[in-house]
mmCIF file of C-alpha atoms and ligand atoms in Angstrom:
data_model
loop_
_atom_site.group_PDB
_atom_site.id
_atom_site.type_symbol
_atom_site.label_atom_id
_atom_site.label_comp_id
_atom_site.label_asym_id
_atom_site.label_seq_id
_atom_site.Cartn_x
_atom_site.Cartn_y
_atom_site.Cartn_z
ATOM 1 C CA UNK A 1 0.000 0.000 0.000
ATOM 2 C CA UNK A 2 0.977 3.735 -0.116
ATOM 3 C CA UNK A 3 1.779 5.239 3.050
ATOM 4 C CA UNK A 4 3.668 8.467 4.048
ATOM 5 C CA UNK A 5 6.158 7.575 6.477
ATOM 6 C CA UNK A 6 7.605 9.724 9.058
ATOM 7 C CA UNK A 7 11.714 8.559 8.722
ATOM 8 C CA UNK A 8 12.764 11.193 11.064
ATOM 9 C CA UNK A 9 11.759 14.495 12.073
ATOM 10 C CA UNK A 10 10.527 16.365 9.510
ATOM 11 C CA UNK A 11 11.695 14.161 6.896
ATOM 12 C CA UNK A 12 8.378 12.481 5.133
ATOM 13 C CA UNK A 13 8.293 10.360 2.257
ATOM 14 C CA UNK A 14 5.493 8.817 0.431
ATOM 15 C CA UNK A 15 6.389 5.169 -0.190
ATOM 16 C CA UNK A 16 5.096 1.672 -1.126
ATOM 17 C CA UNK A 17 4.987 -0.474 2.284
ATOM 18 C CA UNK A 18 3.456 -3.824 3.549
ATOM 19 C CA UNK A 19 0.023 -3.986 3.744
ATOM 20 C CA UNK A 20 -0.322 -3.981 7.416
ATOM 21 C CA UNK A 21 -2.636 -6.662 9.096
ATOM 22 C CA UNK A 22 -4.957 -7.428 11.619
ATOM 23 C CA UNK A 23 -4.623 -9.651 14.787
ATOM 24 C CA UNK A 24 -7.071 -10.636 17.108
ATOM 25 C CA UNK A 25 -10.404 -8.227 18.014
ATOM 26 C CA UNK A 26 -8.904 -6.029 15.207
ATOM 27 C CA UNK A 27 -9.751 -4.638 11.480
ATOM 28 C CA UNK A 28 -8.134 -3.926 8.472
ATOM 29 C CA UNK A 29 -9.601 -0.590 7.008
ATOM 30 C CA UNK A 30 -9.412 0.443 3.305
ATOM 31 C CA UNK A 31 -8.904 4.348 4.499
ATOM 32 C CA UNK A 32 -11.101 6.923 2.585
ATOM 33 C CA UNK A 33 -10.606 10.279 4.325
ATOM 34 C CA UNK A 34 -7.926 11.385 6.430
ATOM 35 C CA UNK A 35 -8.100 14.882 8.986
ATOM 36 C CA UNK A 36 -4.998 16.309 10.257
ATOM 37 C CA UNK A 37 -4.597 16.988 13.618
ATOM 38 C CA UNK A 38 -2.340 19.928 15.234
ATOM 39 C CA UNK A 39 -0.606 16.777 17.068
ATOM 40 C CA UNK A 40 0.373 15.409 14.078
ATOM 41 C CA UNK A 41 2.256 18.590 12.764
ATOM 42 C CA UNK A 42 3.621 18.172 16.553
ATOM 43 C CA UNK A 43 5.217 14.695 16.523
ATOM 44 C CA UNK A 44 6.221 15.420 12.761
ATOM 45 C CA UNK A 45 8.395 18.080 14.273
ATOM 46 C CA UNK A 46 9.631 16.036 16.278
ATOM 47 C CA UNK A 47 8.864 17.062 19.626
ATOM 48 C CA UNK A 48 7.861 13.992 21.049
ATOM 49 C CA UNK A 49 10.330 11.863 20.198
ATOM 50 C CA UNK A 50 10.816 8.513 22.225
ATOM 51 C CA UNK A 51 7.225 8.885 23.498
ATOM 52 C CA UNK A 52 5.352 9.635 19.822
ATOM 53 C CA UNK A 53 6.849 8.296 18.080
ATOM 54 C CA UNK A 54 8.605 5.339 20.203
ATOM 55 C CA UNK A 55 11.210 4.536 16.982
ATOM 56 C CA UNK A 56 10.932 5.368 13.247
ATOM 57 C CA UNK A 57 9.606 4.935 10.394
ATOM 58 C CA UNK A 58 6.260 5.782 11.797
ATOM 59 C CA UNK A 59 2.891 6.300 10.034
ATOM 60 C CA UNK A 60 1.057 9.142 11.322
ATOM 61 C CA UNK A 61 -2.439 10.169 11.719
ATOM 62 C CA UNK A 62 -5.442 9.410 14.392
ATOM 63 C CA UNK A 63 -8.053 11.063 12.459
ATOM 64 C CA UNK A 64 -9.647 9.072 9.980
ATOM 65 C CA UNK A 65 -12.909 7.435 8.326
ATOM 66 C CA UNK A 66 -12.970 4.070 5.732
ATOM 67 C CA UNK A 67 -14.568 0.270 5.153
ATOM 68 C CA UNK A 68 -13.677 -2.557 7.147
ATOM 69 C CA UNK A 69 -11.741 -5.176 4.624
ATOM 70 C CA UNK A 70 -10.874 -7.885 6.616
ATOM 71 C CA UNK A 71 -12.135 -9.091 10.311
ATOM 72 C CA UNK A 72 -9.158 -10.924 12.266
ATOM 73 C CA UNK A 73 -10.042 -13.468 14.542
ATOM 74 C CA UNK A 74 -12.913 -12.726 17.143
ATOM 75 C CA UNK A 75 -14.106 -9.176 16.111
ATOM 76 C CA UNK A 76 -16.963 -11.242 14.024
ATOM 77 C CA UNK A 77 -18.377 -12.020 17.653
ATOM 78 C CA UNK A 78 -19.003 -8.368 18.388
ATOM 79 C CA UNK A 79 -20.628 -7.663 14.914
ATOM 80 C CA UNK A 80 -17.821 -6.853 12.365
ATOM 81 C CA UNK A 81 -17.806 -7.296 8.815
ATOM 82 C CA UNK A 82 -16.154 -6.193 5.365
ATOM 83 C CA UNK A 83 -18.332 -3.709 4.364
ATOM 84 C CA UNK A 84 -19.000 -1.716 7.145
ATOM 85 C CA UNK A 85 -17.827 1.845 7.516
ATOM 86 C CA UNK A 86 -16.145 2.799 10.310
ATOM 87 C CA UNK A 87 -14.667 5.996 12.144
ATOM 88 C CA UNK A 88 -11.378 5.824 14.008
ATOM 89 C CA UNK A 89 -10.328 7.315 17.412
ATOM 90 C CA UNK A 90 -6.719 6.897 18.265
ATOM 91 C CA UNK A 91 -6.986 5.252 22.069
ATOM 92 C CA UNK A 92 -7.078 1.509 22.946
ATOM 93 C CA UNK A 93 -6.772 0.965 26.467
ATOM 94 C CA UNK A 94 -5.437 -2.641 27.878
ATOM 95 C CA UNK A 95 -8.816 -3.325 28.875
ATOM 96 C CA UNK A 96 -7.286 -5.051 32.450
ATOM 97 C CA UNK A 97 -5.787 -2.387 33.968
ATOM 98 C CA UNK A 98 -7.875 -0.160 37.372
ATOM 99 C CA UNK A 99 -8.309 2.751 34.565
ATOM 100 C CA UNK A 100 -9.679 0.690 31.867
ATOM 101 C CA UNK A 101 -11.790 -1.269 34.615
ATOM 102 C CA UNK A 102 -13.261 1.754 35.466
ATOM 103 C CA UNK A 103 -13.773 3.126 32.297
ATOM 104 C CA UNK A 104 -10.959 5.827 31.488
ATOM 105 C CA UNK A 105 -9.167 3.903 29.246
ATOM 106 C CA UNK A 106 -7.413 7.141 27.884
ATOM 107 C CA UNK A 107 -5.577 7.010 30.824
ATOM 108 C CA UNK A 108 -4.578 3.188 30.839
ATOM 109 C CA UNK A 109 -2.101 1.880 32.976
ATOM 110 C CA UNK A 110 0.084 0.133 30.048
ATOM 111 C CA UNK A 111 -0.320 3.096 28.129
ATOM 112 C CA UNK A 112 2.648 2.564 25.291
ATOM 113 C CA UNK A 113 3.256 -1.131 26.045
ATOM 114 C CA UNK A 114 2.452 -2.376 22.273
ATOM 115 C CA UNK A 115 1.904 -5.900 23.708
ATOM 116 C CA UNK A 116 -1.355 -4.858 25.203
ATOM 117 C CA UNK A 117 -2.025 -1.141 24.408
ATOM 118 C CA UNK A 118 -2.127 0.976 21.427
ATOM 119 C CA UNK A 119 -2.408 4.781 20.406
ATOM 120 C CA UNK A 120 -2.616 4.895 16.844
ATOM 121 C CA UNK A 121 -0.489 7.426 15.039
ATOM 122 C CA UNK A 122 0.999 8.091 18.501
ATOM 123 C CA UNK A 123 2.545 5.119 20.095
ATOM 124 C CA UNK A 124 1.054 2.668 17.318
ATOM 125 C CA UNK A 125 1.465 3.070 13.345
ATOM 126 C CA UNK A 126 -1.569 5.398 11.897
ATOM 127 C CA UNK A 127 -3.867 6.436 9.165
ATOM 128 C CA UNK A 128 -1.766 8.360 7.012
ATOM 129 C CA UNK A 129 -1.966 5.472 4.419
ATOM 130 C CA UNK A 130 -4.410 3.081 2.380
ATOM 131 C CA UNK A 131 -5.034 0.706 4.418
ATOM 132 C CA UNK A 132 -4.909 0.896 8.726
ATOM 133 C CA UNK A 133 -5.179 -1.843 11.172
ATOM 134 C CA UNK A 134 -7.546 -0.905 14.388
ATOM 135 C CA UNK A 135 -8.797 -2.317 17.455
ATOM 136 C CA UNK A 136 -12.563 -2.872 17.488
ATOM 137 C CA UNK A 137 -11.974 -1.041 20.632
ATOM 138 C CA UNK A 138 -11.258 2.205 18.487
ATOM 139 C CA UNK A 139 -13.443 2.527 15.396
ATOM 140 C CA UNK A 140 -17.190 3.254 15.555
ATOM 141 C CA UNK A 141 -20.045 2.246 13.133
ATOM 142 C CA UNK A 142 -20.395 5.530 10.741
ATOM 143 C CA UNK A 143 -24.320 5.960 9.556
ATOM 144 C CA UNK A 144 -24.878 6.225 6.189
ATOM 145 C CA UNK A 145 -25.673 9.923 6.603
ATOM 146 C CA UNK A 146 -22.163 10.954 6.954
ATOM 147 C CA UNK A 147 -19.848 11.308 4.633
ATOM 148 C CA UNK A 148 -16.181 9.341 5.169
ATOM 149 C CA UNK A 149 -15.166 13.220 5.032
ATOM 150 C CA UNK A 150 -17.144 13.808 7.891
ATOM 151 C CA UNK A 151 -16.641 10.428 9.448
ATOM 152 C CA UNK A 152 -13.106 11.646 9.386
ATOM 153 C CA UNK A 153 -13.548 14.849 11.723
ATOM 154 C CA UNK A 154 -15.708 12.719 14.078
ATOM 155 C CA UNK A 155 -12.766 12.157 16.817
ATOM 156 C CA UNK A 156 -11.916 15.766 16.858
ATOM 157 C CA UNK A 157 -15.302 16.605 17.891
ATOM 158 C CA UNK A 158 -15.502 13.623 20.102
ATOM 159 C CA UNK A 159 -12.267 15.512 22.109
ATOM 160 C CA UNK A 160 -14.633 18.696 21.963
ATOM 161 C CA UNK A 161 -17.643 16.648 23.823
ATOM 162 C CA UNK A 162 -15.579 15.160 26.237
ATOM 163 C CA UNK A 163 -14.096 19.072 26.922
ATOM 164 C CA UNK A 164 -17.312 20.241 27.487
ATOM 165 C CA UNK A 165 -17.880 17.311 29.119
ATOM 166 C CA UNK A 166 -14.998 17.346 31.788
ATOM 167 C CA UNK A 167 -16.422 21.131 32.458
ATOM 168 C CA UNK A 168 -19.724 20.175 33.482
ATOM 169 C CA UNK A 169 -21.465 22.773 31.438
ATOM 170 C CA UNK A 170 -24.609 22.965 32.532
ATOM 171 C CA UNK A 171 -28.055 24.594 30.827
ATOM 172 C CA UNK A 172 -27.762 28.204 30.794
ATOM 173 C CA UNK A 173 -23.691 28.671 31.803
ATOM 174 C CA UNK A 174 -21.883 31.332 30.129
ATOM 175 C CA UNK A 175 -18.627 29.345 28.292
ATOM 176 C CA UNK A 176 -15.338 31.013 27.450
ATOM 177 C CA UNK A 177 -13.329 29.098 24.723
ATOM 178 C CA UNK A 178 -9.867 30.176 23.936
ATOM 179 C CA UNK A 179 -8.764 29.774 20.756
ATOM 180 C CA UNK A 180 -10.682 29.115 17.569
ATOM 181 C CA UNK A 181 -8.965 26.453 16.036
ATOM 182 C CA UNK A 182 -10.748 23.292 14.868
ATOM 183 C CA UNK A 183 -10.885 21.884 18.243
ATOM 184 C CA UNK A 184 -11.711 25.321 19.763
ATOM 185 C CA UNK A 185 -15.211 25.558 17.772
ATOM 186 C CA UNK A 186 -16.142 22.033 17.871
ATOM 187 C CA UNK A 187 -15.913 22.565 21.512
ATOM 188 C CA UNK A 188 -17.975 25.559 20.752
ATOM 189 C CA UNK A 189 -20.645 23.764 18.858
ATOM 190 C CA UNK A 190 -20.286 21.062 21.985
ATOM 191 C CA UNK A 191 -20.624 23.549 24.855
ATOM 192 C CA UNK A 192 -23.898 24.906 23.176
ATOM 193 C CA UNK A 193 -25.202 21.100 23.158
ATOM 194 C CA UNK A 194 -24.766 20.587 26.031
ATOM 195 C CA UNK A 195 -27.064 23.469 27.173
ATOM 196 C CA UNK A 196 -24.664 26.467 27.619
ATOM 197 C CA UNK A 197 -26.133 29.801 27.159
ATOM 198 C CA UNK A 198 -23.850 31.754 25.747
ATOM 199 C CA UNK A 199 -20.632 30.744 24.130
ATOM 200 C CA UNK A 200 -18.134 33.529 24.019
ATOM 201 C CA UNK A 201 -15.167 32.632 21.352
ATOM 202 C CA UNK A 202 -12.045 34.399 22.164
ATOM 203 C CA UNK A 203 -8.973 35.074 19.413
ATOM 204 C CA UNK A 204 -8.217 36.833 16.556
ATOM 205 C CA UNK A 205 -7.709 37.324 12.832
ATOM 206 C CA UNK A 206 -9.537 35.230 10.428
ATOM 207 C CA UNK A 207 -10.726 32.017 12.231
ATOM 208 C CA UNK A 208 -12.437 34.754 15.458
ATOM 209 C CA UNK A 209 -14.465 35.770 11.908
ATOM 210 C CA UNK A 210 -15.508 32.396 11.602
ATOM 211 C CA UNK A 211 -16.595 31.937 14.930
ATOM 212 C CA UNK A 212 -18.817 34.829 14.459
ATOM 213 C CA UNK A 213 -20.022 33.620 11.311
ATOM 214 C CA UNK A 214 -21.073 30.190 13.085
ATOM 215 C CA UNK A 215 -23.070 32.413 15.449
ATOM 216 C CA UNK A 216 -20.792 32.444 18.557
ATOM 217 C CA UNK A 217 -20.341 35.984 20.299
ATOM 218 C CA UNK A 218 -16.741 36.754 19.861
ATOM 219 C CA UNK A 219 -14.190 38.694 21.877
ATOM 220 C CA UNK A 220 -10.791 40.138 19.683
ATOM 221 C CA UNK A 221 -7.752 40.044 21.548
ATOM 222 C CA UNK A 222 -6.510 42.542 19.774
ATOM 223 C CA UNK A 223 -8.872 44.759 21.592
ATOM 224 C CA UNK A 224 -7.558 44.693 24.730
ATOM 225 C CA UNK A 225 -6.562 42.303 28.039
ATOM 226 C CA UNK A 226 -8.931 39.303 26.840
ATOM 227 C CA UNK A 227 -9.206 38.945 30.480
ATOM 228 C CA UNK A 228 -11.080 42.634 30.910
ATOM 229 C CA UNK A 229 -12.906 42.044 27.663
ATOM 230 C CA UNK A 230 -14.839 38.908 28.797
ATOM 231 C CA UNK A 231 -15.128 39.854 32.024
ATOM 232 C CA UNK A 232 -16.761 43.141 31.016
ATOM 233 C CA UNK A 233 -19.244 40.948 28.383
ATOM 234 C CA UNK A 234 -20.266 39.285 31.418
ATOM 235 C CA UNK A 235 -21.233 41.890 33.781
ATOM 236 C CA UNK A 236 -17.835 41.821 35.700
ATOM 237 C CA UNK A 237 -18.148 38.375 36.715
ATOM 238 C CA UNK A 238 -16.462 36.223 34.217
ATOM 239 C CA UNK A 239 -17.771 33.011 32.396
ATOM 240 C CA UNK A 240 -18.695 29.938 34.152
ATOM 241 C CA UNK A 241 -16.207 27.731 32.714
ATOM 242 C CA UNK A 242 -13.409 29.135 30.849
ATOM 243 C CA UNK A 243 -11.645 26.309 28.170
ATOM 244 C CA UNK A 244 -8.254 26.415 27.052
ATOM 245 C CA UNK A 245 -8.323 25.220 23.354
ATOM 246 C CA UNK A 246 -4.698 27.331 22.127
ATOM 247 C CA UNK A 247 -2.374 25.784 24.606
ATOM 248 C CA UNK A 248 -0.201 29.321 25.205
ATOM 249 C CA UNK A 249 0.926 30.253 28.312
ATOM 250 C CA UNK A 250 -0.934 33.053 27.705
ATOM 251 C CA UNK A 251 -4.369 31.111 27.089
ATOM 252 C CA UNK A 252 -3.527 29.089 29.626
ATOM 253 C CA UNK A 253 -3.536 31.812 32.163
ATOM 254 C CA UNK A 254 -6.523 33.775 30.792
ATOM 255 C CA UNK A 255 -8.766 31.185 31.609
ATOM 256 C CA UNK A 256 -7.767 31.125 35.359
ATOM 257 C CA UNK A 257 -7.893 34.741 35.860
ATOM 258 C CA UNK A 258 -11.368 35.262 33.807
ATOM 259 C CA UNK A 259 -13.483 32.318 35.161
ATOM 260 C CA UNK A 260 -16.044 33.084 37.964
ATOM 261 C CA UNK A 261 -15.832 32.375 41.515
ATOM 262 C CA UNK A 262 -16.169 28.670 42.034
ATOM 263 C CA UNK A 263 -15.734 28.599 38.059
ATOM 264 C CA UNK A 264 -14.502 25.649 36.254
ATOM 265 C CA UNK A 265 -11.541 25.508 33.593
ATOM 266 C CA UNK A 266 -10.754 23.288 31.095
ATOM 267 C CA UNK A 267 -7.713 22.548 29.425
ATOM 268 C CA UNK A 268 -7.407 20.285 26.278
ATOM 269 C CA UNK A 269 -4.724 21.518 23.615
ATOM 270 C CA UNK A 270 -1.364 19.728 25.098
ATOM 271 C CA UNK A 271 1.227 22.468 26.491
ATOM 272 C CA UNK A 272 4.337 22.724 25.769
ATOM 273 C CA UNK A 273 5.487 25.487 28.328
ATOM 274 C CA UNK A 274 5.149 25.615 32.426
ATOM 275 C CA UNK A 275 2.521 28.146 33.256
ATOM 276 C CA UNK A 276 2.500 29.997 36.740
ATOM 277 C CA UNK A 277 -0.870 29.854 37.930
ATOM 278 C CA UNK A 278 -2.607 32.184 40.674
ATOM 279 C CA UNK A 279 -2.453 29.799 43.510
ATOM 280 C CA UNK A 280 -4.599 32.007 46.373
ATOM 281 C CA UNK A 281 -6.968 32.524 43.486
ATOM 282 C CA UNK A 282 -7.394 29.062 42.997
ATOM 283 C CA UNK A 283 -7.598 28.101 46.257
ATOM 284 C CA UNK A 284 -9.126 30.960 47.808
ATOM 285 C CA UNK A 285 -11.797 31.163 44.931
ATOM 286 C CA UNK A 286 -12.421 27.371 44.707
ATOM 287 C CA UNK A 287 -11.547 27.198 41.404
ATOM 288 C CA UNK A 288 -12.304 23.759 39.784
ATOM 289 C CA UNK A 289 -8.984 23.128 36.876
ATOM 290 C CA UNK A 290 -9.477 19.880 34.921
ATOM 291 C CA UNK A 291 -7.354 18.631 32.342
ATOM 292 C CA UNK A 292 -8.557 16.248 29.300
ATOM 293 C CA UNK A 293 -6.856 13.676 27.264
ATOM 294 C CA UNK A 294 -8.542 12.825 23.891
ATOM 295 C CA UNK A 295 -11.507 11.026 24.334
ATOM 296 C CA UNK A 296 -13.400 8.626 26.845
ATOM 297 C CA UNK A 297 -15.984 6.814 24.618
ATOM 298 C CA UNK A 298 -17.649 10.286 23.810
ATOM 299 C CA UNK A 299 -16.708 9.170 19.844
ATOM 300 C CA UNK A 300 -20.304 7.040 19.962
ATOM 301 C CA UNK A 301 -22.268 9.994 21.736
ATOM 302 C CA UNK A 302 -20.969 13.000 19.205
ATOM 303 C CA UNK A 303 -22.876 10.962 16.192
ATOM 304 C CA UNK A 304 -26.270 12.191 17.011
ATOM 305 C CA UNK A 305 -25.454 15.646 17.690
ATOM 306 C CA UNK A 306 -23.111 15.501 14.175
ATOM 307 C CA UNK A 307 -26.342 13.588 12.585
ATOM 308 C CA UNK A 308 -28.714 15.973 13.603
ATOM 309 C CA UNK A 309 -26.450 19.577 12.817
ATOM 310 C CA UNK A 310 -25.663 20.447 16.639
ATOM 311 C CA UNK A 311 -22.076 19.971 16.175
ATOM 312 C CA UNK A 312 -21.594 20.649 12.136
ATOM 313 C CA UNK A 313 -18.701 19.172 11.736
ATOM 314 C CA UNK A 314 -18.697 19.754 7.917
ATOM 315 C CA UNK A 315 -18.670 23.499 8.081
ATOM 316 C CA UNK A 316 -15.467 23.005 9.409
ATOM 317 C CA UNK A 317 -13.907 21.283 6.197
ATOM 318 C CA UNK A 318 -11.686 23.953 4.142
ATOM 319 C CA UNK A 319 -9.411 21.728 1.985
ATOM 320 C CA UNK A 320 -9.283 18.336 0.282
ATOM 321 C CA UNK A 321 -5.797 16.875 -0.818
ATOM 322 C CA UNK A 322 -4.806 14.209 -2.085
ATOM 323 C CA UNK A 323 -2.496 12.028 -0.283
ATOM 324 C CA UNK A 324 0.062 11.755 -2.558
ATOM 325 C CA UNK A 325 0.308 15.861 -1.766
ATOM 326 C CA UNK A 326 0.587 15.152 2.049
ATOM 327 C CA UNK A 327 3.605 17.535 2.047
ATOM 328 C CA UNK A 328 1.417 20.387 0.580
ATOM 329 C CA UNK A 329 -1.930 19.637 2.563
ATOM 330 C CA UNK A 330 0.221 20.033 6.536
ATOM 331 C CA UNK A 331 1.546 22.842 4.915
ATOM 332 C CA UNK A 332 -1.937 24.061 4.270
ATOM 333 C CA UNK A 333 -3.056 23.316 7.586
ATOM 334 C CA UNK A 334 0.270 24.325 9.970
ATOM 335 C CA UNK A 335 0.175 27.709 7.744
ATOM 336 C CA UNK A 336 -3.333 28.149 7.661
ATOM 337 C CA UNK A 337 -3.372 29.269 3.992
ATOM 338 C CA UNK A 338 -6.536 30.357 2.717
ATOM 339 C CA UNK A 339 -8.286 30.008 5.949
ATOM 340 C CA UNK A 340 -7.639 26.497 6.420
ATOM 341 C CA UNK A 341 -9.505 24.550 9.540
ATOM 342 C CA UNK A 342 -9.740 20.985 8.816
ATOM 343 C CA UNK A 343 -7.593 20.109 6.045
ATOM 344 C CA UNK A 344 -8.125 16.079 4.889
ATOM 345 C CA UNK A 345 -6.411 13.818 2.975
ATOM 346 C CA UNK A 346 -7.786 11.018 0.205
ATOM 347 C CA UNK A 347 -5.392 7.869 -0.031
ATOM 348 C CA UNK A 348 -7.345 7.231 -2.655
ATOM 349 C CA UNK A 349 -7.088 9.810 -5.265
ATOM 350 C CA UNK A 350 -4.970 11.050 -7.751
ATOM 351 C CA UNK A 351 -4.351 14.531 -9.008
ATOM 352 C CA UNK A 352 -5.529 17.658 -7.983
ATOM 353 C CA UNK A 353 -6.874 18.768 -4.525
ATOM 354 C CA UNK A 354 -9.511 20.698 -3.976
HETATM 355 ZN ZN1 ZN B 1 -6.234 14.564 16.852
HETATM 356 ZN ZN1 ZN B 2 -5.482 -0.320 30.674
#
């Protein structure tokens, strides 16, 4: 099969490689859409190496939508069968371990232990290829009503449920998001699911004009302390929950000091920096500060609100490529070039993106 393999940092090369394929309770996909993910520009770069990836060459990508081809041994007892189309997520927990017992089998014990645990395009090879071998523990049953292009956004917006999620927003809260990347307005679009009554999108340039455009109030940062400006939107009080979705030190920090009293904040884009935080505040205020890793089985519960145009995960698609012009399509993304948001990838095609 094609593939674009990840030799070493920043070095990627399209190349013909073994069909990978599948062991027990997994599938072999035929892969039909590909999203990237800011991660992936991340561990491309190189700055994870040893943890993602553990050795090269490595396959990368987490994000994807295709047809189960093949059912290895034992995934025909839980319903599996060539033909059906799937959706990926990258986590697959031990399944034995306290966390997975319990049911946070993002956070499993033998996380990176590749005898019992995977993390596709992380720890484990990934989609950025024809074909991809997955746990039945990681793909989901896509309806016929979405599109594989869709399919392919679905764990992205599965991380955005489970954000809104691990801030309890309740029916009428007043939600700060910082930073209005993909992730940032799926959360968005999640937040307002989930009951919140105002969603107040804070950034700038071109993708704060999208958030306004998918109805969310707004607040420029180029108009002042971010902190003051949301703050003043909401009467002097701040927002109930505040959600980190940039990953800046900055962003990181403006959600602490804007929440409310006995507010909650979220943060899901993975830091790279230490952040001093405003320890009285916190403890003085009773701050609630949560942190979330990808998903916990929130990939199943994000269908219905995709199916049914709650969380329109389509508006979000800017760019098709395909993958033979994976160099071009990151490029698209990392550089955001004509207003890219989720930029995919087709293994299948040839010539010209669009
Ligand atoms: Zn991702
Ligand atoms: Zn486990």
């Amino acid at each position: 099969m094609q593939a674009v393999v990840l030799r070493a940092p920043r070095d990627l090369a399209l190349e013909e490689v073994p069909d990978p394929r599948p062991g027990p309770y997994e599938v072999l996909c035929r892969v039909e859409s590909i999203a990237i993910c800011g991660t992936d520009i991340h561990i491309l770069e190189g700055r994870h190496v040893g943890r993602w990836p553990p050795a090269f060459p490595f396959i990368l990508g987490h994000e994807w939508a295709g047809t189960v081809v093949e059912v290895g041994p034992g995934a025909e007892v839980f319903g599996w069968q060539p033909g059906d189309r799937v959706a990926g997520t990258s986590h697959a927990g031990c399944g034995y371990c306290r966390m997975c017992r319990t049911g946070r089998y993002n956070l499993c014990e033998r996380y990176g232990d590749a005898r019992v645990h995977r993390q596709y395009g992380h720890t484990t090879q990934g989609c950025y290829a024809q074909y991809v071998v997955h746990s039945i523990k990681s793909v989901v049953r896509l309806p016929d009503a979405l599109t594989f292009d869709e399919g392919a956004v679905l764990d992205p917006a599965s991380i955005a449920l489970w954000t809104a999620k691990r801030g309890q927003v309740n029916a009428g809260d007043t939600v700060a998001v910082l930073g209005p990347g993909p992730v940032g307005l799926l959360t968005a679009f999640c937040a307002r699911a989930l009951g919140a009554g105002r969603v107040i999108v804070v950034g700038g340039g071109e993708r704060l004009a999208v958030a306004e455009a998918l109805g969310f109030e707004t607040v420029d940062r180029a108009q002042g302390a971010s902190v003051d400006l949301v703050r003043e939107a909401t009467g002097g009080r701040g927002p109930d929950v505040a959600i980190d979705c940039a990953g800046t030190p900055e962003a990181i920090r403006q959600c602490v000091d804007m929440v409310r009293k006995g507010g909650r904040v979220v943060f899901t884009a993975v830091p790279h920096d230490e952040v001093a935080f405003p320890m009285q505040r916190i403890v003085l205020e009773e701050l609630d500060l949560v942190g979330v890793r990808a998903n916990r089985s929130t990939l199943e519960e994000v269908i219905p609100l995709v199916l049914d145009g709650r969380v329109p995960v389509g508006r979000l698609i800017t760019h098709r490529f395909p993958l033979s012009r994976a160099s071009e399509a990151i490029a698209t993304f990392q550089e955001r070039r004509d207003g890219a948001l989720e930029v995919l990838m087709h293994p299948w095609a040839g010539g010209e993106g669009t």
